[in-house]
Amino acid sequence: MSTGHSEKPPGDAGLIQAVREGSTDAYGELYERHVGAARSLARYLCPSPSEADDAVSEAFAKMLQVLQDGGGPDEAFRAYLLRSLRNKVYDRARRDKKISFTDDLESQAPAEPFVDTAEAELERSLAARAFQQLPERWQTVLWHTAVEDQSPSDVATILGTSPNNVTSLAYRAREGLRQAYLDCY
C-alpha cells in the first residue's frame, strides 16, 4: 500500500540557495513562479508591450547574475525582482528623456522632490487588496494597533483576550499582511 506522501516543492529561499550553488533549474522554477507578477507590473509601467517584455527579460537576467554572484535576496525573491524591474523601467525613462541645458539657473524653479503618483497609487491599491484578504480578526488587530495606535491592553479589551495574545496576534497579522502584499504582485 502506498503512503501517498508527496514532497512539498521548495520555497523561494531554497530555490535561491540552489541558484547560488549553480542550479539553473532552480532559477527556472523561480522564473515560472514570478514571471506573471513581473509581466503585470511591467505592463502597468511601460508604454508598450514590447518595452514591458524587454524590461521583464532584463530584470530576470539581472536577478540571475546577482544571485550567481552571491547577492540579492535570501527569501523575498518576488519583492526584490519587482523592485529591480521598477528601477530598471524608471532608469530607462530618465535616460531617454530629452535634457535641455540653460545658463540661467536663477530663472528655474527650485527643485522639488519627485513623487511618483502612479507608483504610490499602485502601492496603496496593493496594500488595500492585501489587507482585505486577511481574516477579520487580523484586520481588527492591525487596524487598532497600527492605524488607531492603540495599546495591546486597549485592543485586548475590544477582542476579549489578553494583551500578550494581542501582541502575538498582531505579529502574525503583520506577517500575514506582508505575505498577502507580496502575493498581490
mmCIF file of C-alpha atoms in Angstrom:
data_model
loop_
_atom_site.group_PDB
_atom_site.id
_atom_site.type_symbol
_atom_site.label_atom_id
_atom_site.label_comp_id
_atom_site.label_asym_id
_atom_site.label_seq_id
_atom_site.Cartn_x
_atom_site.Cartn_y
_atom_site.Cartn_z
ATOM 1 C CA MET A 1 0.000 0.000 0.000
ATOM 2 C CA SER A 2 1.364 3.420 -0.981
ATOM 3 C CA THR A 3 1.687 6.124 1.637
ATOM 4 C CA GLY A 4 0.670 8.800 -0.820
ATOM 5 C CA HIS A 5 3.328 11.072 0.654
ATOM 6 C CA SER A 6 4.272 13.787 -1.782
ATOM 7 C CA GLU A 7 7.237 16.037 -1.287
ATOM 8 C CA LYS A 8 6.444 19.712 -0.834
ATOM 9 C CA PRO A 9 8.111 21.862 -3.502
ATOM 10 C CA PRO A 10 10.962 24.020 -2.200
ATOM 11 C CA GLY A 11 10.182 27.588 -1.204
ATOM 12 C CA ASP A 12 11.822 30.613 -2.781
ATOM 13 C CA ALA A 13 14.560 30.633 -0.137
ATOM 14 C CA GLY A 14 15.560 27.064 -1.044
ATOM 15 C CA LEU A 15 15.489 27.838 -4.753
ATOM 16 C CA ILE A 16 17.577 30.988 -4.259
ATOM 17 C CA GLN A 17 20.185 28.964 -2.414
ATOM 18 C CA ALA A 18 20.175 26.345 -5.187
ATOM 19 C CA VAL A 19 20.739 29.082 -7.803
ATOM 20 C CA ARG A 20 23.692 30.371 -5.796
ATOM 21 C CA GLU A 21 25.039 26.812 -5.844
ATOM 22 C CA GLY A 22 24.757 26.712 -9.650
ATOM 23 C CA SER A 23 21.302 25.252 -10.373
ATOM 24 C CA THR A 24 19.717 26.762 -13.462
ATOM 25 C CA ASP A 25 16.669 24.520 -12.967
ATOM 26 C CA ALA A 26 16.023 26.273 -9.646
ATOM 27 C CA TYR A 27 16.133 29.621 -11.423
ATOM 28 C CA GLY A 28 13.693 28.276 -13.988
ATOM 29 C CA GLU A 29 11.306 27.443 -11.145
ATOM 30 C CA LEU A 30 11.690 30.963 -9.694
ATOM 31 C CA TYR A 31 11.014 32.354 -13.158
ATOM 32 C CA GLU A 32 7.834 30.298 -13.558
ATOM 33 C CA ARG A 33 6.590 31.332 -10.120
ATOM 34 C CA HIS A 34 7.123 35.055 -10.571
ATOM 35 C CA VAL A 35 7.041 35.913 -14.285
ATOM 36 C CA GLY A 36 3.302 36.600 -14.220
ATOM 37 C CA ALA A 37 3.666 39.228 -11.500
ATOM 38 C CA ALA A 38 6.644 40.776 -13.294
ATOM 39 C CA ARG A 39 4.709 40.969 -16.575
ATOM 40 C CA SER A 40 1.724 42.566 -14.834
ATOM 41 C CA LEU A 41 3.877 45.246 -13.260
ATOM 42 C CA ALA A 42 5.816 45.854 -16.485
ATOM 43 C CA ARG A 43 2.589 46.269 -18.492
ATOM 44 C CA TYR A 44 1.449 48.791 -15.887
ATOM 45 C CA LEU A 45 4.709 50.771 -16.015
ATOM 46 C CA CYS A 46 5.773 50.548 -19.668
ATOM 47 C CA PRO A 47 4.260 52.452 -22.586
ATOM 48 C CA SER A 48 4.251 49.435 -24.928
ATOM 49 C CA PRO A 49 4.035 45.637 -24.688
ATOM 50 C CA SER A 50 7.452 45.221 -26.315
ATOM 51 C CA GLU A 51 9.070 47.526 -23.762
ATOM 52 C CA ALA A 52 7.313 45.597 -20.978
ATOM 53 C CA ASP A 53 8.674 42.295 -22.351
ATOM 54 C CA ASP A 54 12.175 43.774 -22.603
ATOM 55 C CA ALA A 55 12.010 45.091 -19.047
ATOM 56 C CA VAL A 56 10.907 41.692 -17.690
ATOM 57 C CA SER A 57 13.686 39.900 -19.585
ATOM 58 C CA GLU A 58 16.302 42.357 -18.364
ATOM 59 C CA ALA A 59 15.085 42.152 -14.766
ATOM 60 C CA PHE A 60 15.239 38.340 -14.723
ATOM 61 C CA ALA A 61 18.664 38.317 -16.404
ATOM 62 C CA LYS A 62 19.964 40.810 -13.843
ATOM 63 C CA MET A 63 18.488 38.790 -10.952
ATOM 64 C CA LEU A 64 20.186 35.626 -12.196
ATOM 65 C CA GLN A 65 23.530 37.413 -12.333
ATOM 66 C CA VAL A 66 23.059 38.937 -8.876
ATOM 67 C CA LEU A 67 22.136 35.572 -7.332
ATOM 68 C CA GLN A 68 25.012 33.764 -9.051
ATOM 69 C CA ASP A 69 27.344 36.415 -7.655
ATOM 70 C CA GLY A 70 26.020 35.661 -4.148
ATOM 71 C CA GLY A 71 23.973 38.848 -3.800
ATOM 72 C CA GLY A 72 20.293 39.615 -3.830
ATOM 73 C CA PRO A 73 17.537 38.407 -1.555
ATOM 74 C CA ASP A 74 17.626 35.406 0.732
ATOM 75 C CA GLU A 75 13.843 34.909 0.802
ATOM 76 C CA ALA A 76 11.650 37.571 -0.823
ATOM 77 C CA PHE A 77 12.514 36.918 -4.471
ATOM 78 C CA ARG A 78 9.328 38.491 -5.862
ATOM 79 C CA ALA A 79 9.653 41.738 -3.935
ATOM 80 C CA TYR A 80 13.311 42.086 -4.919
ATOM 81 C CA LEU A 81 12.560 41.228 -8.562
ATOM 82 C CA LEU A 82 9.696 43.705 -8.814
ATOM 83 C CA ARG A 83 11.705 46.492 -7.192
ATOM 84 C CA SER A 84 14.547 45.751 -9.626
ATOM 85 C CA LEU A 85 12.115 45.785 -12.551
ATOM 86 C CA ARG A 86 10.586 49.078 -11.411
ATOM 87 C CA ASN A 87 14.023 50.656 -11.008
ATOM 88 C CA LYS A 88 15.052 49.417 -14.469
ATOM 89 C CA VAL A 89 11.956 50.987 -16.077
ATOM 90 C CA TYR A 90 12.439 54.283 -14.236
ATOM 91 C CA ASP A 91 16.164 54.400 -15.075
ATOM 92 C CA ARG A 92 15.368 53.838 -18.751
ATOM 93 C CA ALA A 93 12.701 56.569 -18.705
ATOM 94 C CA ARG A 94 15.114 59.033 -17.109
ATOM 95 C CA ARG A 95 17.835 58.120 -19.591
ATOM 96 C CA ASP A 96 15.527 58.519 -22.571
ATOM 97 C CA LYS A 97 14.233 61.934 -21.539
ATOM 98 C CA LYS A 98 15.483 64.854 -23.501
ATOM 99 C CA ILE A 99 17.636 67.158 -21.388
ATOM 100 C CA SER A 100 17.714 70.878 -22.085
ATOM 101 C CA PHE A 101 20.586 72.943 -20.758
ATOM 102 C CA THR A 102 20.474 76.586 -19.745
ATOM 103 C CA ASP A 103 22.951 79.093 -18.396
ATOM 104 C CA ASP A 104 20.208 80.911 -16.490
ATOM 105 C CA LEU A 105 19.718 78.727 -13.401
ATOM 106 C CA GLU A 106 18.144 81.545 -11.395
ATOM 107 C CA SER A 107 15.094 81.562 -13.624
ATOM 108 C CA GLN A 108 14.475 77.898 -12.939
ATOM 109 C CA ALA A 109 12.112 76.926 -10.147
ATOM 110 C CA PRO A 110 13.722 75.362 -7.078
ATOM 111 C CA ALA A 111 13.944 71.619 -7.272
ATOM 112 C CA GLU A 112 11.109 69.684 -5.673
ATOM 113 C CA PRO A 113 11.321 66.050 -4.671
ATOM 114 C CA PHE A 114 9.901 63.693 -7.272
ATOM 115 C CA VAL A 115 6.772 61.856 -6.186
ATOM 116 C CA ASP A 116 5.687 59.085 -8.482
ATOM 117 C CA THR A 117 1.923 59.189 -8.086
ATOM 118 C CA ALA A 118 1.426 56.085 -10.246
ATOM 119 C CA GLU A 119 3.732 54.047 -8.030
ATOM 120 C CA ALA A 120 2.151 55.451 -4.882
ATOM 121 C CA GLU A 121 -1.336 54.557 -6.155
ATOM 122 C CA LEU A 122 -0.175 51.055 -7.090
ATOM 123 C CA GLU A 123 1.333 50.584 -3.626
ATOM 124 C CA ARG A 124 -1.876 51.810 -1.945
ATOM 125 C CA SER A 125 -4.115 49.569 -4.033
ATOM 126 C CA LEU A 126 -1.912 46.517 -3.416
ATOM 127 C CA ALA A 127 -1.815 47.223 0.314
ATOM 128 C CA ALA A 128 -5.598 47.623 0.436
ATOM 129 C CA ARG A 129 -6.126 44.408 -1.523
ATOM 130 C CA ALA A 130 -3.738 42.536 0.776
ATOM 131 C CA PHE A 131 -5.469 43.910 3.877
ATOM 132 C CA GLN A 132 -8.884 42.813 2.571
ATOM 133 C CA GLN A 133 -7.595 39.257 2.100
ATOM 134 C CA LEU A 134 -6.739 38.900 5.799
ATOM 135 C CA PRO A 135 -9.053 37.214 8.302
ATOM 136 C CA GLU A 136 -11.342 39.673 10.073
ATOM 137 C CA ARG A 137 -9.603 39.216 13.439
ATOM 138 C CA TRP A 138 -6.237 40.115 11.867
ATOM 139 C CA GLN A 139 -7.767 43.151 10.171
ATOM 140 C CA THR A 140 -9.187 44.278 13.514
ATOM 141 C CA VAL A 141 -5.932 43.937 15.419
ATOM 142 C CA LEU A 142 -3.935 45.662 12.654
ATOM 143 C CA TRP A 143 -6.432 48.493 12.432
ATOM 144 C CA HIS A 144 -6.438 49.173 16.138
ATOM 145 C CA THR A 145 -2.682 48.767 16.700
ATOM 146 C CA ALA A 146 -1.275 50.330 13.524
ATOM 147 C CA VAL A 147 -3.889 52.849 12.380
ATOM 148 C CA GLU A 148 -5.566 53.834 15.662
ATOM 149 C CA ASP A 149 -2.248 53.414 17.547
ATOM 150 C CA GLN A 150 -3.954 51.719 20.468
ATOM 151 C CA SER A 151 -2.031 49.755 23.079
ATOM 152 C CA PRO A 152 -2.264 45.946 23.294
ATOM 153 C CA SER A 153 -4.222 46.278 26.540
ATOM 154 C CA ASP A 154 -6.822 48.542 24.850
ATOM 155 C CA VAL A 155 -7.128 46.137 21.918
ATOM 156 C CA ALA A 156 -7.324 43.175 24.309
ATOM 157 C CA THR A 157 -10.495 44.686 25.772
ATOM 158 C CA ILE A 158 -12.024 45.006 22.306
ATOM 159 C CA LEU A 159 -11.100 41.448 21.314
ATOM 160 C CA GLY A 160 -11.815 39.882 24.695
ATOM 161 C CA THR A 161 -8.332 38.445 25.142
ATOM 162 C CA SER A 162 -5.086 39.233 26.954
ATOM 163 C CA PRO A 163 -2.551 41.907 25.927
ATOM 164 C CA ASN A 164 0.022 39.132 25.328
ATOM 165 C CA ASN A 165 -2.366 37.430 22.917
ATOM 166 C CA VAL A 166 -2.929 40.737 21.128
ATOM 167 C CA THR A 167 0.817 41.207 20.723
ATOM 168 C CA SER A 168 1.179 37.710 19.302
ATOM 169 C CA LEU A 169 -1.865 38.142 17.063
ATOM 170 C CA ALA A 170 -0.566 41.499 15.804
ATOM 171 C CA TYR A 171 2.762 39.905 14.908
ATOM 172 C CA ARG A 172 1.057 37.107 12.948
ATOM 173 C CA ALA A 173 -1.271 39.616 11.291
ATOM 174 C CA ARG A 174 1.661 41.795 10.152
ATOM 175 C CA GLU A 175 3.406 38.752 8.731
ATOM 176 C CA GLY A 176 0.164 37.690 7.025
ATOM 177 C CA LEU A 177 -0.256 41.175 5.565
ATOM 178 C CA ARG A 178 3.337 41.178 4.322
ATOM 179 C CA GLN A 179 2.847 37.847 2.566
ATOM 180 C CA ALA A 180 -0.556 38.848 1.141
ATOM 181 C CA TYR A 181 1.012 42.069 -0.166
ATOM 182 C CA LEU A 182 3.813 40.170 -1.879
ATOM 183 C CA ASP A 183 1.283 37.735 -3.338
ATOM 184 C CA CYS A 184 -0.697 40.634 -4.842
ATOM 185 C CA TYR A 185 2.161 41.364 -7.222
#
